[in-house]
Coordinates of C-alpha atoms and ligand atoms in Angstrom, one line a residue:
M30 CA 17.3 15.6 -20.5
T31 CA 16.3 12.5 -22.4
V32 CA 12.6 12.2 -23.0
I33 CA 10.6 9.2 -24.1
H34 CA 8.4 10.6 -26.8
K35 CA 5.0 9.0 -27.4
T36 CA 3.0 9.2 -30.6
A37 CA -0.4 7.7 -31.6
Q38 CA 1.5 4.7 -33.0
D39 CA 2.5 3.8 -29.5
W40 CA -1.1 3.3 -28.5
R41 CA -2.8 -0.1 -28.9
V42 CA -6.1 1.4 -27.8
T43 CA -6.9 5.1 -27.6
P44 CA -5.9 6.3 -24.1
N45 CA -8.7 7.5 -21.8
L46 CA -6.7 10.8 -21.2
V47 CA -5.6 12.4 -24.4
D48 CA -6.1 16.1 -23.8
Y49 CA -4.4 16.8 -20.5
E50 CA -4.8 20.6 -20.3
K51 CA -8.5 20.6 -21.4
T52 CA -9.4 17.7 -19.1
C53 CA -7.7 19.4 -16.2
A54 CA -9.3 22.7 -16.9
T55 CA -12.9 21.4 -17.1
F56 CA -12.7 18.5 -14.6
D57 CA -15.2 18.6 -11.7
W58 CA -15.4 15.8 -9.1
A59 CA -19.1 16.5 -8.7
A60 CA -19.6 15.7 -12.4
A61 CA -17.8 12.3 -12.2
P62 CA -20.0 9.3 -12.9
N63 CA -22.1 8.2 -10.0
L64 CA -21.5 4.5 -9.9
C65 CA -24.0 4.0 -7.1
A66 CA -26.9 5.9 -8.6
E67 CA -29.1 2.7 -8.6
M68 CA -28.7 2.3 -4.9
G69 CA -30.9 5.3 -4.4
P70 CA -30.5 9.0 -3.9
G71 CA -27.5 9.9 -1.7
L72 CA -26.4 6.3 -1.2
C73 CA -22.9 5.0 -2.0
N74 CA -21.1 1.8 -1.3
I75 CA -17.8 0.7 -2.7
A76 CA -18.9 -3.0 -3.0
Y77 CA -22.1 -2.0 -4.8
A78 CA -20.0 -0.2 -7.5
A79 CA -17.4 -3.0 -7.6
V80 CA -19.4 -6.1 -7.6
D81 CA -23.2 -5.8 -7.1
R82 CA -23.5 -3.7 -10.2
H83 CA -21.8 -6.4 -12.3
A84 CA -23.2 -9.5 -10.6
H85 CA -26.3 -9.7 -12.8
G86 CA -26.9 -9.4 -16.5
P87 CA -24.3 -9.6 -19.3
T88 CA -21.3 -8.9 -17.0
A89 CA -22.2 -11.7 -14.6
S90 CA -20.3 -14.4 -16.5
R91 CA -17.2 -12.3 -17.0
T92 CA -14.1 -13.4 -15.0
A93 CA -13.5 -10.9 -12.2
L94 CA -10.6 -12.5 -10.5
R95 CA -8.2 -15.1 -11.9
F96 CA -6.2 -16.7 -9.1
V97 CA -2.8 -18.0 -10.3
S98 CA -0.6 -20.4 -8.4
E99 CA 2.3 -22.8 -9.2
S100 CA 1.4 -26.3 -10.7
D101 CA 2.8 -29.1 -12.8
G102 CA 0.7 -28.3 -15.9
D103 CA 1.9 -26.9 -19.3
T104 CA 2.5 -23.4 -18.2
G105 CA 3.4 -24.5 -14.7
L106 CA 0.5 -22.5 -13.5
S107 CA -2.8 -23.4 -12.0
V108 CA -5.6 -21.0 -12.7
R109 CA -9.0 -20.6 -10.9
G110 CA -11.4 -18.0 -12.1
L111 CA -14.2 -16.3 -10.2
S112 CA -16.8 -14.5 -12.3
Y113 CA -18.5 -11.3 -11.3
G114 CA -21.7 -13.3 -10.7
E115 CA -19.9 -15.8 -8.4
L116 CA -18.1 -13.1 -6.5
G117 CA -21.3 -11.1 -6.0
L118 CA -23.0 -14.3 -4.6
L119 CA -20.2 -15.0 -2.2
A120 CA -20.1 -11.4 -1.1
R121 CA -23.8 -11.4 -0.4
K122 CA -23.4 -14.6 1.6
F123 CA -20.6 -13.1 3.7
T124 CA -22.8 -10.1 4.4
D125 CA -25.5 -12.5 5.7
V126 CA -22.9 -14.4 7.8
L127 CA -21.8 -11.1 9.5
R128 CA -25.4 -10.0 10.1
S129 CA -26.2 -13.4 11.6
L130 CA -23.5 -12.8 14.2
D131 CA -24.7 -9.3 15.0
V132 CA -21.9 -7.5 13.1
H133 CA -23.3 -4.4 11.5
K134 CA -22.5 -1.0 10.0
G135 CA -19.4 0.7 11.5
D136 CA -18.1 -2.5 13.1
R137 CA -14.5 -3.3 12.2
V138 CA -13.7 -6.4 10.1
F139 CA -10.0 -7.2 9.8
T140 CA -8.3 -9.7 7.4
L141 CA -5.0 -11.4 7.9
L142 CA -4.8 -13.6 4.8
G143 CA -2.7 -14.2 1.7
R144 CA -4.1 -13.4 -1.7
C145 CA -6.8 -16.1 -1.7
P146 CA -10.4 -16.0 -2.8
E147 CA -11.6 -15.7 0.8
L148 CA -9.8 -12.4 1.2
Y149 CA -11.7 -10.7 -1.7
V150 CA -15.0 -12.2 -0.6
A151 CA -14.5 -11.1 3.0
I152 CA -13.6 -7.5 1.9
L153 CA -16.5 -7.1 -0.4
G154 CA -19.0 -8.9 1.9
A155 CA -18.0 -6.7 4.8
L156 CA -18.1 -3.5 2.8
R157 CA -21.7 -4.5 1.6
N158 CA -22.5 -4.8 5.3
G159 CA -21.4 -1.3 6.0
S160 CA -18.6 -2.6 8.2
V161 CA -15.2 -0.9 8.1
V162 CA -12.6 -3.2 6.5
S163 CA -8.9 -3.2 7.6
P164 CA -6.6 -5.6 5.7
L165 CA -3.4 -6.7 7.5
F166 CA -0.3 -7.8 5.6
S167 CA 0.0 -11.5 6.2
A168 CA 3.8 -11.3 6.6
F169 CA 3.5 -9.0 9.6
G170 CA 4.8 -10.6 12.8
P171 CA 2.7 -10.9 16.0
E172 CA 3.6 -7.4 17.2
P173 CA 2.4 -5.3 14.3
V174 CA -0.7 -7.5 14.0
A175 CA -1.6 -7.1 17.7
T176 CA -0.9 -3.3 17.7
R177 CA -3.2 -2.8 14.7
L178 CA -6.0 -5.0 15.9
S179 CA -5.9 -3.2 19.2
I180 CA -5.8 0.4 17.9
G181 CA -8.5 -0.5 15.3
E182 CA -10.7 -2.2 18.0
A183 CA -11.3 -5.1 15.7
D184 CA -14.7 -6.8 16.0
V185 CA -14.1 -9.6 13.5
L186 CA -10.9 -11.2 12.1
I187 CA -10.7 -13.5 9.1
T188 CA -7.5 -15.5 9.0
T189 CA -6.0 -19.0 8.8
K190 CA -5.5 -21.6 11.5
A191 CA -1.7 -21.2 11.3
Q192 CA -1.8 -17.4 11.5
Y193 CA -4.2 -17.6 14.4
R194 CA -2.0 -20.0 16.3
K195 CA 1.1 -18.0 15.7
K196 CA -0.1 -14.4 16.1
I197 CA -3.5 -14.2 17.8
A198 CA -4.1 -17.1 20.2
G199 CA -1.5 -15.9 22.8
I200 CA -2.9 -12.3 22.9
R201 CA -6.6 -13.0 22.3
D202 CA -7.4 -12.0 25.9
Q203 CA -5.8 -8.6 25.3
L204 CA -8.2 -7.9 22.5
P205 CA -11.5 -7.4 24.3
S206 CA -13.3 -6.0 21.2
L207 CA -12.6 -9.1 19.1
R208 CA -15.9 -10.9 19.1
H209 CA -15.5 -13.4 16.2
V210 CA -12.5 -15.0 14.4
F211 CA -13.1 -17.0 11.2
V212 CA -10.5 -19.4 9.9
I213 CA -10.7 -20.2 6.2
D214 CA -9.1 -23.6 6.4
D215 CA -11.2 -25.1 9.1
H216 CA -14.0 -26.9 7.2
D217 CA -15.2 -28.9 10.3
D218 CA -15.7 -26.0 12.6
D219 CA -13.8 -28.1 15.1
S220 CA -11.4 -25.5 16.5
G221 CA -13.3 -24.8 19.6
A222 CA -14.9 -21.7 20.9
Q223 CA -12.0 -19.4 19.9
T224 CA -12.5 -19.5 16.2
M225 CA -15.1 -20.6 13.7
G226 CA -14.9 -22.1 10.2
F227 CA -15.5 -19.6 7.4
W228 CA -16.9 -22.0 4.9
P229 CA -19.4 -23.9 7.1
R230 CA -20.9 -20.4 7.9
M231 CA -20.9 -19.5 4.3
D232 CA -22.6 -22.7 3.3
A233 CA -25.3 -22.1 5.7
A234 CA -25.8 -18.4 4.8
G235 CA -28.6 -16.9 2.7
D236 CA -27.6 -15.5 -0.7
D237 CA -29.7 -12.3 -1.0
A238 CA -28.6 -10.2 1.9
P239 CA -29.4 -6.6 0.9
I240 CA -26.6 -4.0 0.8
E241 CA -26.4 -1.6 3.7
P242 CA -27.6 1.9 2.6
T243 CA -24.3 3.6 3.3
T244 CA -23.6 7.2 2.1
A245 CA -20.4 8.6 0.6
D246 CA -19.3 9.9 4.0
D247 CA -19.6 6.6 5.8
P248 CA -16.3 5.0 6.8
A249 CA -15.3 2.0 4.6
L250 CA -11.6 1.3 5.0
L251 CA -9.0 1.6 7.7
H252 CA -5.4 1.5 6.4
F253 CA -2.5 1.6 8.9
T254 CA 0.5 3.6 8.0
S255 CA 3.7 4.4 9.8
G256 CA 5.0 7.7 11.2
T257 CA 8.3 8.6 12.8
T258 CA 7.0 8.5 16.3
G259 CA 4.3 6.8 18.2
T260 CA 2.1 3.9 17.2
P261 CA 1.0 3.3 13.6
K262 CA -1.6 5.6 12.3
G263 CA -5.0 4.2 11.3
A264 CA -6.0 6.3 8.2
L265 CA -9.8 6.2 7.8
H266 CA -11.4 6.3 4.3
V267 CA -15.0 6.6 3.2
H268 CA -17.2 4.9 0.6
G269 CA -17.1 8.1 -1.5
A270 CA -13.5 7.2 -2.3
V271 CA -15.0 4.9 -5.0
T272 CA -15.2 7.9 -7.4
M273 CA -11.4 8.4 -7.1
H274 CA -10.7 4.7 -7.6
Y275 CA -12.9 4.8 -10.7
V276 CA -11.5 8.0 -12.2
T277 CA -7.8 7.1 -11.5
G278 CA -8.4 3.6 -12.8
R279 CA -9.5 5.3 -16.0
Y280 CA -6.9 8.1 -16.3
A281 CA -3.8 6.8 -14.5
L282 CA -4.1 3.0 -15.3
D283 CA -6.0 3.5 -18.5
L284 CA -8.3 0.6 -17.8
H285 CA -10.6 -0.4 -20.6
E286 CA -13.4 -3.0 -20.3
D287 CA -11.6 -5.9 -22.0
D288 CA -8.3 -5.5 -20.1
V289 CA -6.5 -8.3 -18.3
Y290 CA -5.0 -6.4 -15.5
W291 CA -2.4 -7.4 -12.9
C292 CA -1.6 -5.4 -9.8
T293 CA 1.2 -7.1 -8.0
A294 CA 0.6 -5.3 -4.6
D295 CA -0.8 -7.2 -1.7
P296 CA -4.2 -6.0 -0.4
G297 CA -2.6 -5.8 3.0
W298 CA -1.2 -2.4 1.7
V299 CA -3.2 0.4 0.3
T300 CA -2.2 -0.1 -3.3
G301 CA -3.4 -3.7 -3.2
M302 CA -6.7 -2.6 -1.9
S303 CA -7.4 0.5 -4.0
Y304 CA -5.9 -0.9 -7.2
G305 CA -5.7 -4.6 -6.6
V306 CA -9.3 -5.1 -5.4
I307 CA -11.5 -2.0 -6.0
A308 CA -10.5 -0.1 -9.2
P309 CA -10.3 -3.2 -11.5
L310 CA -13.7 -4.4 -10.3
L311 CA -15.2 -1.0 -10.8
H312 CA -14.1 -1.1 -14.4
G313 CA -15.4 -4.7 -14.9
V314 CA -12.0 -6.0 -16.1
T315 CA -10.4 -9.4 -15.3
S316 CA -7.8 -9.1 -12.6
I317 CA -4.9 -11.5 -12.2
V318 CA -4.1 -12.5 -8.6
D319 CA -0.8 -14.2 -8.0
E320 CA -1.1 -16.3 -4.9
G321 CA 2.7 -16.8 -4.6
D322 CA 5.6 -14.6 -3.7
F323 CA 7.9 -12.8 -6.1
D324 CA 9.7 -15.1 -8.5
A325 CA 11.2 -13.5 -11.7
E326 CA 10.7 -16.6 -13.9
R327 CA 7.1 -17.1 -12.8
W328 CA 6.2 -13.5 -13.2
Y329 CA 7.3 -13.5 -16.8
R330 CA 5.3 -16.6 -17.3
I331 CA 2.2 -15.0 -15.8
L332 CA 2.6 -11.9 -18.0
E333 CA 2.8 -14.0 -21.1
S334 CA 0.5 -16.9 -20.4
Q335 CA -2.3 -14.8 -18.9
G336 CA -2.2 -12.2 -21.7
V337 CA -1.8 -9.3 -19.2
T338 CA -2.6 -6.0 -20.9
V339 CA -2.1 -3.5 -18.1
W340 CA 0.4 -4.1 -15.4
Y341 CA 0.8 -2.1 -12.1
T342 CA 3.8 -3.0 -10.1
A343 CA 6.6 -1.5 -8.0
P344 CA 10.2 -0.4 -8.4
T345 CA 11.6 -3.1 -6.1
A346 CA 10.0 -5.8 -8.2
I347 CA 11.3 -4.2 -11.4
R348 CA 14.8 -4.0 -10.0
M349 CA 14.6 -7.6 -9.0
L350 CA 13.6 -8.5 -12.5
I351 CA 16.5 -6.5 -13.8
K352 CA 18.8 -8.3 -11.4
A353 CA 17.4 -11.7 -12.6
G354 CA 19.0 -10.9 -16.0
A355 CA 17.9 -10.2 -19.6
E356 CA 18.2 -13.9 -20.7
L357 CA 15.3 -14.8 -18.4
A358 CA 13.1 -12.2 -20.0
A359 CA 14.2 -13.1 -23.5
G360 CA 12.4 -16.4 -23.2
S361 CA 9.0 -14.7 -23.0
R362 CA 6.9 -12.5 -25.3
F363 CA 4.4 -9.9 -24.2
P364 CA 2.5 -9.0 -27.4
R365 CA -0.7 -8.0 -25.4
L366 CA 1.0 -5.9 -22.8
R367 CA 0.1 -2.3 -23.6
F368 CA 0.7 -0.2 -20.4
V369 CA 3.0 -0.7 -17.4
A370 CA 2.8 1.5 -14.3
S371 CA 4.7 1.6 -11.0
V372 CA 4.3 3.1 -7.6
G373 CA 5.5 3.1 -4.0
E374 CA 9.1 4.3 -4.2
P375 CA 11.3 6.3 -6.5
L376 CA 11.5 4.7 -9.9
N377 CA 15.0 5.3 -11.2
A378 CA 15.4 6.4 -14.8
E379 CA 17.3 3.1 -15.6
A380 CA 14.2 1.1 -14.6
V381 CA 12.0 3.1 -16.9
W382 CA 14.3 2.4 -19.9
W383 CA 14.7 -1.2 -18.9
G384 CA 10.9 -1.5 -19.4
K385 CA 11.2 -0.2 -22.9
R386 CA 14.1 -2.5 -23.8
V387 CA 12.8 -5.7 -22.2
L388 CA 9.0 -5.4 -22.1
G389 CA 8.7 -3.2 -25.2
L390 CA 7.1 -0.4 -23.1
P391 CA 8.5 2.2 -20.7
I392 CA 7.4 2.0 -17.0
H393 CA 5.1 4.8 -16.0
D394 CA 5.8 6.1 -12.5
N395 CA 3.0 7.4 -10.3
W396 CA 2.8 8.8 -6.8
W397 CA 0.3 8.7 -4.0
Q398 CA 0.2 7.5 -0.4
T399 CA -2.1 5.8 2.1
E400 CA -3.6 9.1 3.2
T401 CA -4.5 10.2 -0.4
G402 CA -6.4 6.9 -1.0
G403 CA -5.7 7.0 -4.7
I404 CA -3.2 8.0 -7.4
M405 CA -2.5 11.8 -7.4
I406 CA 0.5 12.3 -9.7
A407 CA 1.1 10.1 -12.7
N408 CA 2.7 9.5 -16.0
T409 CA -0.1 8.4 -18.3
P410 CA -0.1 6.5 -21.6
A411 CA -0.6 9.4 -24.1
F412 CA 2.2 11.6 -22.8
D413 CA 5.9 11.8 -23.0
I414 CA 7.9 10.6 -20.1
K415 CA 10.9 12.3 -18.5
P416 CA 12.4 9.2 -16.9
G417 CA 12.9 9.8 -13.1
S418 CA 9.8 12.1 -12.9
M419 CA 6.6 11.0 -11.1
G420 CA 4.5 12.8 -13.8
R421 CA 1.8 15.4 -13.5
P422 CA -1.1 15.8 -11.2
L423 CA -4.2 14.0 -12.5
P424 CA -7.3 15.9 -13.5
G425 CA -9.1 17.0 -10.2
V426 CA -5.8 17.0 -8.3
H427 CA -4.0 20.2 -7.3
A428 CA -0.4 19.7 -6.2
T429 CA 2.1 22.3 -5.1
I430 CA 5.4 22.7 -3.4
V431 CA 5.6 24.5 -0.1
H432 CA 8.0 25.5 2.7
R433 CA 6.7 25.0 6.3
R434 CA 7.5 28.2 8.3
D435 CA 8.4 28.1 12.0
D436 CA 5.0 29.7 12.8
G437 CA 3.2 26.7 11.4
A438 CA 2.0 28.5 8.2
V439 CA 3.2 27.5 4.8
E440 CA 4.7 29.4 1.9
V441 CA 3.9 28.3 -1.6
I442 CA 7.0 28.0 -3.9
D443 CA 6.2 28.9 -7.4
T444 CA 9.7 28.7 -8.8
P445 CA 10.3 25.5 -10.8
G446 CA 13.3 23.4 -9.6
V447 CA 13.1 24.6 -6.0
E448 CA 12.8 21.8 -3.5
G449 CA 10.1 21.8 -0.8
E450 CA 7.3 19.7 0.7
L451 CA 4.7 18.3 -1.6
A452 CA 1.3 19.6 -0.7
L453 CA -2.2 18.9 -2.0
K454 CA -5.4 20.9 -2.1
P455 CA -8.1 18.9 -0.4
G456 CA -11.2 18.1 -2.4
W457 CA -10.4 14.8 -4.1
P458 CA -12.9 12.1 -2.9
S459 CA -10.5 9.5 -1.5
M460 CA -8.8 11.8 0.9
F461 CA -8.5 10.2 4.4
R462 CA -10.9 11.6 6.9
G463 CA -8.9 11.1 10.1
Y464 CA -6.3 9.1 12.0
L465 CA -8.2 6.8 14.3
H466 CA -8.1 8.2 17.9
Q467 CA -5.5 10.8 16.9
E468 CA -7.3 14.0 16.1
E469 CA -4.3 16.2 16.8
R470 CA -2.0 14.2 14.6
Y471 CA -4.5 14.5 11.8
R472 CA -4.9 18.3 12.2
K473 CA -1.2 18.7 12.0
T474 CA -1.1 17.4 8.5
F475 CA -2.9 20.5 7.3
A476 CA -1.8 24.1 7.0
D477 CA -3.3 27.1 5.2
G478 CA -5.9 24.9 3.5
L479 CA -3.3 22.4 2.2
Y480 CA -2.6 18.8 3.1
L481 CA 1.1 18.3 3.7
T482 CA 2.3 15.0 2.5
G483 CA 5.6 14.6 4.3
D484 CA 7.4 14.1 1.0
M485 CA 10.0 16.5 -0.4
A486 CA 9.8 17.1 -4.1
K487 CA 10.2 19.7 -6.8
R488 CA 8.3 20.7 -9.9
D489 CA 9.9 21.4 -13.2
D490 CA 9.0 24.1 -15.8
D491 CA 6.5 21.9 -17.6
G492 CA 4.6 20.9 -14.5
R493 CA 6.2 17.5 -13.8
F494 CA 7.0 16.5 -10.2
W495 CA 10.2 14.9 -9.1
F496 CA 10.6 13.0 -5.8
V497 CA 13.4 14.2 -3.6
G498 CA 13.0 12.3 -0.3
R499 CA 10.9 11.9 2.8
A500 CA 10.7 14.9 5.2
D501 CA 10.6 12.5 8.1
D502 CA 12.5 9.4 9.3
V503 CA 10.1 6.7 8.0
I504 CA 11.7 3.9 5.9
K505 CA 10.6 2.6 2.6
S506 CA 11.9 -1.0 2.1
A507 CA 10.6 -3.1 -0.8
G508 CA 7.8 -0.6 -1.1
H509 CA 6.6 -1.1 2.5
L510 CA 6.5 1.9 4.8
I511 CA 8.2 1.0 8.1
G512 CA 8.0 3.2 11.2
P513 CA 11.4 3.3 13.0
F514 CA 9.6 3.6 16.3
E515 CA 7.7 0.3 15.9
V516 CA 11.1 -1.5 15.3
E517 CA 12.8 0.4 18.1
N518 CA 10.1 -0.6 20.5
A519 CA 10.4 -4.3 19.7
L520 CA 14.2 -4.1 20.2
T521 CA 14.0 -2.3 23.5
D522 CA 11.7 -5.1 24.7
H523 CA 14.8 -7.4 24.6
P524 CA 16.3 -7.7 28.1
A525 CA 19.8 -6.8 26.9
V526 CA 18.8 -3.6 25.0
A527 CA 19.0 -0.2 26.7
E528 CA 18.2 1.9 23.8
A529 CA 17.6 1.5 20.0
A530 CA 17.6 3.7 17.0
V531 CA 16.5 2.6 13.5
I532 CA 17.3 4.1 10.1
G533 CA 17.0 3.2 6.5
V534 CA 20.2 2.5 4.6
P535 CA 20.1 2.8 0.8
D536 CA 20.0 -0.5 -1.1
P537 CA 20.2 -0.9 -4.9
T538 CA 17.3 -3.4 -5.1
V539 CA 14.8 -2.7 -2.3
G540 CA 15.3 1.0 -2.0
E541 CA 16.3 1.0 1.7
V542 CA 17.0 -1.7 4.2
V543 CA 16.3 -1.3 7.9
K544 CA 19.4 -0.9 10.1
A545 CA 19.2 -0.8 13.9
F546 CA 21.8 0.6 16.4
V547 CA 21.4 -0.6 20.0
T548 CA 23.1 0.2 23.2
L549 CA 23.3 -2.5 25.8
K550 CA 22.4 -2.6 29.5
D551 CA 25.1 -3.2 32.0
G552 CA 26.3 -6.8 32.2
Y553 CA 25.7 -7.6 28.5
Q554 CA 28.5 -8.0 26.0
P555 CA 28.2 -7.0 22.3
D556 CA 29.1 -10.3 20.8
D557 CA 28.0 -12.5 17.9
A558 CA 25.7 -14.7 20.0
L559 CA 23.8 -11.6 21.3
Q560 CA 23.6 -10.2 17.9
R561 CA 22.0 -13.4 16.5
D562 CA 19.6 -13.5 19.5
L563 CA 18.6 -9.9 18.8
M564 CA 18.0 -10.6 15.1
A565 CA 15.9 -13.7 16.0
H566 CA 13.9 -11.7 18.6
A567 CA 13.2 -8.9 16.1
R568 CA 12.1 -11.3 13.3
K569 CA 9.9 -13.2 15.6
R570 CA 8.2 -10.1 17.0
L571 CA 8.0 -8.0 13.8
G572 CA 8.0 -10.5 10.9
A573 CA 10.6 -10.6 8.1
A574 CA 9.1 -7.6 6.2
V575 CA 9.7 -5.2 9.1
A576 CA 12.6 -6.6 11.1
P577 CA 16.1 -5.0 10.7
K578 CA 18.4 -6.6 8.3
T579 CA 21.4 -5.5 10.3
I580 CA 21.8 -4.7 14.0
A581 CA 24.9 -2.8 15.1
F582 CA 26.1 -2.3 18.7
A583 CA 26.8 1.3 19.7
D584 CA 28.5 2.7 22.8
S585 CA 25.9 5.5 22.8
L586 CA 23.3 7.2 20.6
P587 CA 23.1 10.9 19.8
H588 CA 20.2 12.7 21.4
T589 CA 18.8 16.2 21.2
R590 CA 18.8 18.2 24.4
S591 CA 15.1 17.3 24.8
G592 CA 16.1 13.6 24.7
K593 CA 15.0 12.6 21.2
I594 CA 17.3 10.2 19.4
M595 CA 18.8 12.0 16.3
R596 CA 18.2 9.3 13.7
R597 CA 19.2 11.8 11.0
L598 CA 22.6 12.2 12.5
L599 CA 23.1 8.5 12.8
K600 CA 22.1 8.2 9.1
A601 CA 24.5 10.9 8.1
R602 CA 27.3 9.2 9.9
E603 CA 26.4 5.9 8.5
L604 CA 26.5 7.2 5.0
G605 CA 29.4 9.6 5.4
L606 CA 27.3 12.6 4.7
P607 CA 27.5 16.1 6.2
E608 CA 26.1 16.1 9.7
G609 CA 24.1 19.3 9.2
D610 CA 23.0 21.4 12.2
T611 CA 24.1 19.6 15.4
S612 CA 23.6 22.6 17.7
T613 CA 20.8 20.8 19.6
I614 CA 22.9 17.7 20.2
E615 CA 23.2 16.6 23.8
T616 CA 26.9 16.9 24.7
T617 CA 27.0 15.4 28.1
G618 CA 27.4 11.6 28.7
S619 CA 26.2 9.7 25.7
A620 CA 26.9 12.1 22.9
S621 CA 29.1 10.1 20.6
A622 CA 27.6 7.6 18.2
T623 CA 30.6 5.5 17.2
A624 CA 28.7 2.4 16.3
V625 CA 30.5 -0.9 16.3
T626 CA 29.1 -2.6 13.2
R627 CA 29.5 -6.3 13.5
Ligands
AMP702 P1 2.3 4.3 1.5 O1 1.5 5.2 2.3 O2 2.8 3.1 2.2 O3 1.7 4.0 0.2 O4 3.6 5.1 1.2 C1 3.6 6.4 0.6 C2 4.9 6.9 0.4 O5 5.7 6.2 -0.5 C3 4.9 8.3 -0.2 O6 4.7 9.3 0.8 C4 6.4 8.4 -0.7 O7 7.3 8.6 0.3 C5 6.6 7.0 -1.3 N1 6.2 6.9 -2.7 C6 5.0 6.6 -3.2 N2 5.1 6.6 -4.6 C7 6.3 7.1 -4.9 C8 7.0 7.4 -6.1 N3 6.4 7.3 -7.3 N4 8.2 7.9 -6.0 C9 8.8 8.1 -4.8 N5 8.3 7.8 -3.7 C10 7.0 7.3 -3.7

């Protein structure tokens, strides 16, 4: 096993975590800094800790967010900064706007926006108001957007005119809870009764709306995540999560006050919220926000010209940079970059080494998920890396490997190297508090006092965890979790489709790509024209990030005797792997799955 050894010479600043064993042994969540102490006894609000606390006094003039977009200037980048003082003022104004419209604590405020200033202002203003914020990924198609707005019973949505026209206008009457829609690009407030201009309301708002006196147990964030079956799950997080965001920002991302930090994740996903919005603001650092989509050449330019010191990105992005070639990277220098971390999918050992060769630093993998609300297992700056490993549990996190038994109990596996399900001992502050309207589904994620993550992993003999795979059928494509059921549903809505099954197929760049198998209703022919029509239908309904990249016609799909589609069997056949236990396969009628890939 090749290990990347670290010595004190590798540190440009002393890491926040230098004695792993001692810190873990003495760590106590109750003793973590109370960032909201000045709100009053027992009170806690993420936005207070992130922005109110920094909006006055010496930190007010520091740049909180630096928005970067393409331009014709010297660096080819246009940069707009928003200081902590300005961000605090805008957040207070938005709180006032919400209150003037009778939107209060517990009401749900959704965003469907790109990475623009209004997104950050809306999130922070709504959190200050005590409202529950749910960010939606702007590349979702109409169907995922409608499902989430409906399950989440959105009261308010902040979006753009184009997004509204394309995804909301047609279904507005099916969203009875949705009282107010703001559009950020309508300065004249002329879009009729259906929407209102964000900025006209902001201009008219007061600038000293007091913060809602929320407590650590009050709901703050609603993040949707995908399961194998049923509708997306709305994972509910509370204001107390702020302690986790702060501590992990310190230990896992090694944030120091003078850092220029860039998290490339979109706040429509949990990483972009916890570590693209909240954690950097808690630490008072300057965050880079790239308003554009991935572009290898621009990304190198941003790293160099903005003097990024800490970079948090994802394996797909790193693999796309690798693919873009070493010559492109050779044109840039990164003397200020001192720590690079990655999350969201397995980070292959080659990508870790690429970082060392090309950026001058290895990539530090870490692991967590929507439900955990914050980083749980990580490679941190002071410690050696075993490339391919996710690292060790952070202080305050207790991770273990278990086997689920048939009776529902779990058996803890103490032997290093043995694969099982990754489980966590509840007690960290950002643990989700429920799946909205799905109490039973939430309950089922716990057994014998442990939270079961749905990921298969193993631990080695020095306590590092290694990712093995998902225990379920969800798909990770370009870092985005995709529920096969949501895709199958959209496909079966097409008049030609009798049945659909969706799997993830390995891809060297994006991890997995979505592949669908469909059987057709009588009277439909499996030809190219129908295939194109199905692809267009899926893209229109689901958006490019979720829609299948390939659709294959099948004569039949394999089912269990109880009627469930056996996605695992389809996947094994697709990949030429052993089919495993097929004793429950339905043998009559439609048992064969000889897919006709076109
Ligand atoms: P999400 O809830 O969308 O953040 O996705 C969480 C899932 O992404 C986890 O349950 C894992 O399956 C996967 N994941 C996250 N981080 C890693 C990692 N470092 N290595 C492998 N898989 C990861």
